Short mmCIF file of C-alpha atoms in Angstrom, two decimals:
data_model
loop_
_atom_site.label_atom_id
_atom_site.label_comp_id
_atom_site.label_asym_id
_atom_site.label_seq_id
_atom_site.Cartn_x
_atom_site.Cartn_y
_atom_site.Cartn_z
CA LEU A 25 29.64 85.84 161.34
CA CYS A 26 32.29 87.76 159.80
CA LYS A 27 33.15 91.40 161.31
CA HIS A 28 30.59 93.25 159.64
CA CYS A 29 27.81 91.57 160.28
CA ALA A 30 29.11 90.44 163.93
CA GLU A 31 28.97 94.51 164.89
CA ILE A 32 25.92 95.07 164.05
CA GLY A 33 22.68 93.89 165.52
CA ARG A 34 20.31 93.55 162.80
CA LEU A 35 22.87 91.66 160.73
CA LYS A 36 23.03 89.14 163.76
CA SER A 37 19.88 88.58 164.35
CA TRP A 38 19.60 88.03 160.47
CA HIS A 39 21.61 85.90 160.76
CA GLN A 40 20.49 83.76 163.48
CA THR A 41 17.17 83.86 161.35
CA GLU A 42 19.17 82.20 158.40
CA CYS A 43 20.90 79.49 161.07
CA ALA A 44 17.41 78.27 162.58
CA ALA A 45 15.90 78.25 158.95
CA PHE A 46 18.28 75.94 157.58
CA LYS A 47 18.87 73.59 161.23
CA ALA A 48 15.19 73.08 160.24
CA ALA A 49 15.52 71.75 156.74
CA PRO A 50 15.61 68.18 156.04
CA GLU A 51 19.22 66.77 156.77
CA GLY A 52 19.01 64.98 154.04
CA ALA A 53 18.64 68.69 151.61
CA LYS A 54 21.83 70.07 153.59
CA LYS A 55 24.03 67.06 152.56
CA GLY A 56 27.20 68.10 150.59
CA ASP A 57 27.54 71.95 149.40
CA SER A 58 24.60 73.34 150.70
CA SER A 59 24.95 77.10 149.00
CA VAL A 60 21.96 76.82 146.68
CA LEU A 61 20.10 75.78 149.49
CA ARG A 62 20.98 78.85 151.84
CA MET A 63 20.40 81.51 148.68
CA LEU A 64 16.86 79.99 148.07
CA MET A 65 15.89 79.85 151.48
CA ARG A 66 17.50 83.94 151.79
CA TYR A 67 15.85 84.97 148.64
CA ASN A 68 12.18 83.66 149.84
CA ALA A 69 12.57 85.28 153.69
CA ALA A 70 13.65 88.55 151.44
CA THR A 71 10.74 89.03 149.55
CA ARG A 72 8.62 88.70 152.32
CA GLY A 73 10.71 91.70 153.84
CA ASP A 74 11.62 89.87 156.71
CA TRP A 75 15.66 89.45 155.31
CA ALA A 76 18.81 92.11 155.41
CA ASP A 77 18.13 94.37 153.17
CA GLU A 78 20.57 97.33 150.85
CA THR A 79 20.09 99.84 154.17
CA MET A 80 22.24 97.10 156.07
CA GLY A 81 24.93 96.97 153.19
CA LYS A 82 23.39 94.29 151.16
CA GLU A 83 22.65 94.29 147.80
CA PRO A 84 18.34 95.08 146.74
CA ILE A 85 16.99 91.78 146.03
CA GLY A 86 15.41 92.77 142.99
CA LEU A 87 18.71 92.96 141.17
CA LEU A 88 18.62 89.14 140.90
CA GLU A 89 15.70 89.70 138.81
CA GLN A 90 18.02 91.20 136.55
CA LEU A 91 20.96 89.21 135.93
CA GLU A 92 20.96 86.12 133.20
CA GLY A 93 20.58 83.16 133.51
CA HIS A 94 21.64 80.13 130.87
CA LEU A 95 19.01 76.93 130.89
CA THR A 96 20.23 73.82 133.01
CA ASP A 97 18.92 70.23 133.13
CA ILE A 98 17.29 70.38 136.71
CA PRO A 99 15.43 66.30 137.27
CA GLU A 100 11.39 67.38 138.27
CA GLN A 101 12.06 65.45 141.12
CA SER A 102 15.12 68.19 142.84
CA LEU A 103 12.68 71.13 142.27
CA ASN A 104 10.01 69.53 144.11
CA GLY A 105 12.17 68.83 147.23
CA LEU A 106 13.87 72.26 146.95
CA SER A 107 10.38 74.02 146.59
CA ARG A 108 9.14 71.75 150.01
CA VAL A 109 11.68 72.88 152.21
CA THR A 110 12.60 76.20 151.08
CA GLY A 111 8.19 77.56 150.24
CA LEU A 112 9.29 79.08 146.88
CA PRO A 113 7.61 78.17 143.90
CA SER A 114 9.24 74.81 141.80
CA GLN A 115 9.73 77.54 138.67
CA THR A 116 11.20 80.30 140.79
CA ILE A 117 13.85 77.82 142.06
CA SER A 118 14.76 77.31 138.68
CA ARG A 119 15.03 80.22 137.15
CA LEU A 120 16.98 81.46 140.69
CA ILE A 121 19.31 77.75 140.00
CA PHE A 122 20.08 79.03 136.22
CA GLN A 123 20.90 82.64 137.46
CA ILE A 124 23.03 81.65 140.05
CA ARG A 125 24.97 78.89 138.32
CA THR A 126 25.36 81.43 135.78
CA ASN A 127 26.50 84.13 138.41
CA ALA A 128 27.76 82.82 141.53
CA ALA A 129 31.32 82.92 142.40
CA GLY A 130 33.31 80.92 144.97
CA ILE A 131 35.04 82.63 148.15
CA GLU A 132 38.90 81.39 148.94
CA ARG A 133 40.70 81.32 151.64
CA GLY A 134 44.38 80.88 151.61
CA GLY A 135 43.88 79.23 148.91
CA GLU A 136 40.68 77.19 150.10
CA ARG A 137 37.13 77.09 148.24
CA VAL A 138 35.41 78.33 151.72
CA GLY A 139 31.91 80.06 150.16
CA CYS A 140 30.10 80.96 147.91
CA SER A 141 29.23 84.57 146.66
CA LEU A 142 26.47 85.88 144.48
CA SER A 143 26.90 89.90 143.89
CA ALA A 144 24.21 91.20 140.99
CA PHE A 145 27.08 94.25 140.41
CA MET A 146 29.92 91.87 140.26
CA GLY A 147 27.34 90.25 137.59
CA PHE A 148 26.73 92.70 135.01
CA ALA A 149 30.63 92.98 134.47
CA ASN A 150 31.65 91.18 131.43
CA HIS A 151 34.55 88.38 131.22
CA ASP A 152 37.75 89.01 129.40
CA CYS A 153 40.36 86.58 129.91
CA ASP A 154 43.19 89.23 130.80
CA PRO A 155 40.81 91.22 133.43
CA SER A 156 40.55 94.98 133.79
CA LEU A 157 38.97 94.34 137.57
CA GLN A 158 39.40 91.65 139.83
CA ALA A 159 36.71 90.76 142.25
CA SER A 160 37.36 89.84 146.01
CA VAL A 161 35.41 89.70 149.01
CA ASP A 162 36.96 91.52 152.19
CA ASP A 163 37.26 90.76 155.69
CA ASP A 164 33.98 92.40 156.45
CA GLY A 165 32.20 91.07 153.85
CA PHE A 166 31.79 93.34 151.29
CA LEU A 167 32.55 93.08 147.25
CA ARG A 168 36.00 94.78 146.18
CA LEU A 169 36.41 95.44 142.81
CA LYS A 170 40.00 96.90 142.06
CA ALA A 171 41.65 97.76 139.37
CA LEU A 172 44.52 95.73 138.14
CA ARG A 173 46.10 97.97 136.00
CA ASP A 174 45.37 101.76 134.10
CA ILE A 175 41.59 102.23 133.23
CA GLY A 176 40.98 105.06 130.15
CA ALA A 177 37.72 106.93 130.64
CA GLY A 178 34.57 105.34 128.92
CA GLN A 179 36.74 102.60 128.63
CA GLU A 180 34.84 98.37 129.52
CA VAL A 181 35.62 97.39 132.37
CA CYS A 182 35.65 93.78 132.82
CA ILE A 183 36.16 90.25 135.16
CA SER A 184 37.46 86.88 134.60
CA TYR A 185 35.17 84.69 135.12
CA VAL A 186 37.21 81.84 135.61
CA ASP A 187 41.13 81.27 136.80
CA LYS A 188 42.72 83.48 133.55
CA ASN A 189 45.91 81.31 134.56
CA MET A 190 44.47 78.12 133.33
CA PRO A 191 45.74 77.03 129.88
CA LEU A 192 43.33 78.08 126.50
CA ALA A 193 42.15 74.81 126.82
CA GLN A 194 40.58 74.86 130.50
CA ARG A 195 39.76 78.61 129.98
CA GLN A 196 37.41 77.70 127.16
CA ARG A 197 35.74 74.25 128.33
CA ALA A 198 34.74 76.36 132.08
CA LEU A 199 33.01 79.11 129.89
CA MET A 200 31.29 77.23 127.52
CA GLU A 201 29.85 74.26 130.15
CA GLN A 202 28.88 76.73 132.79
CA TYR A 203 28.46 80.47 130.77
CA ARG A 204 27.85 79.01 127.10
CA PHE A 205 29.63 81.12 125.54
CA GLN A 206 32.73 80.98 123.39
CA CYS A 207 35.61 83.56 124.52
CA GLY A 208 37.25 85.45 121.60
CA CYS A 209 39.11 88.07 123.98
CA GLU A 210 42.63 88.98 122.75
CA LYS A 211 44.35 86.91 124.82
CA CYS A 212 42.69 83.99 123.69
CA GLU A 213 42.78 85.21 120.37
CA SER A 214 46.39 85.44 120.35
CA GLN A 215 47.32 82.12 122.72
CA ALA A 216 45.20 80.05 119.60
CA ALA A 217 46.84 81.66 116.69
CA SER A 218 50.49 81.14 118.56
CA ILE A 219 49.44 77.02 119.48
CA ALA A 220 48.00 76.73 115.51
CA ALA A 221 51.53 78.75 114.51
CA LYS A 222 53.33 75.82 116.78
CA GLU A 223 51.29 73.19 115.58
CA GLN A 224 51.66 74.16 111.61
CA LYS A 225 55.84 73.94 112.41
CA LYS A 226 55.48 70.11 113.19
CA LYS A 227 53.88 69.31 110.39
CA ASP A 228 56.08 71.32 108.40
CA LYS A 229 58.91 69.45 109.99
CA LYS A 230 57.44 66.45 109.20
CA SER A 231 56.36 66.95 105.70
CA ALA A 232 59.94 67.87 105.49
CA LYS A 233 61.41 64.98 106.92
CA LYS A 234 59.45 62.22 104.79
CA LYS A 235 60.38 64.43 100.93
CA LYS A 236 63.83 63.75 101.91
CA LYS A 237 63.39 60.14 102.83
#
């Protein structure tokens, strides 16, 4: 329980409800990464009105409907199993999983992944490999967006969907696999041009050596 939730009685009760629902789920459904299952259970409860809402610092559940989601292959057997556990229709589960996979972000503490966060407000931000904003979750459990440099009036603010320090090829692969787009930001274009120039120099050197022979 984060500090913010522990200090608010309704939120403490809400977390107890979440834990009770999760404990009641079959053991097989809780193996491995259970973040998706938890989010589905939370969504189901929120739509019934017995979950935390914006009056407790939570985002309106309706914002989730506005997030983009890219199709992924989910076995029908898995969808049916999640439907039995969560009480949600399989079609709703499929849509939510698409949105979660496209918009969720990992939470790290001390360099280790400790959880998963889904924020509609953060999901509205576009990507740039040289972002002007950095997203983080503070000790009170709130999402924070911190400016990394001066941002001019009317200038679009962006976050990085992947680790901005990864090499170009790894960033491009991660973005394509999870978000289904090829990044053409200034940083990617510049690095791609630099790599192409180096490759061309290598080819020119090889050609020059062959001519000398």
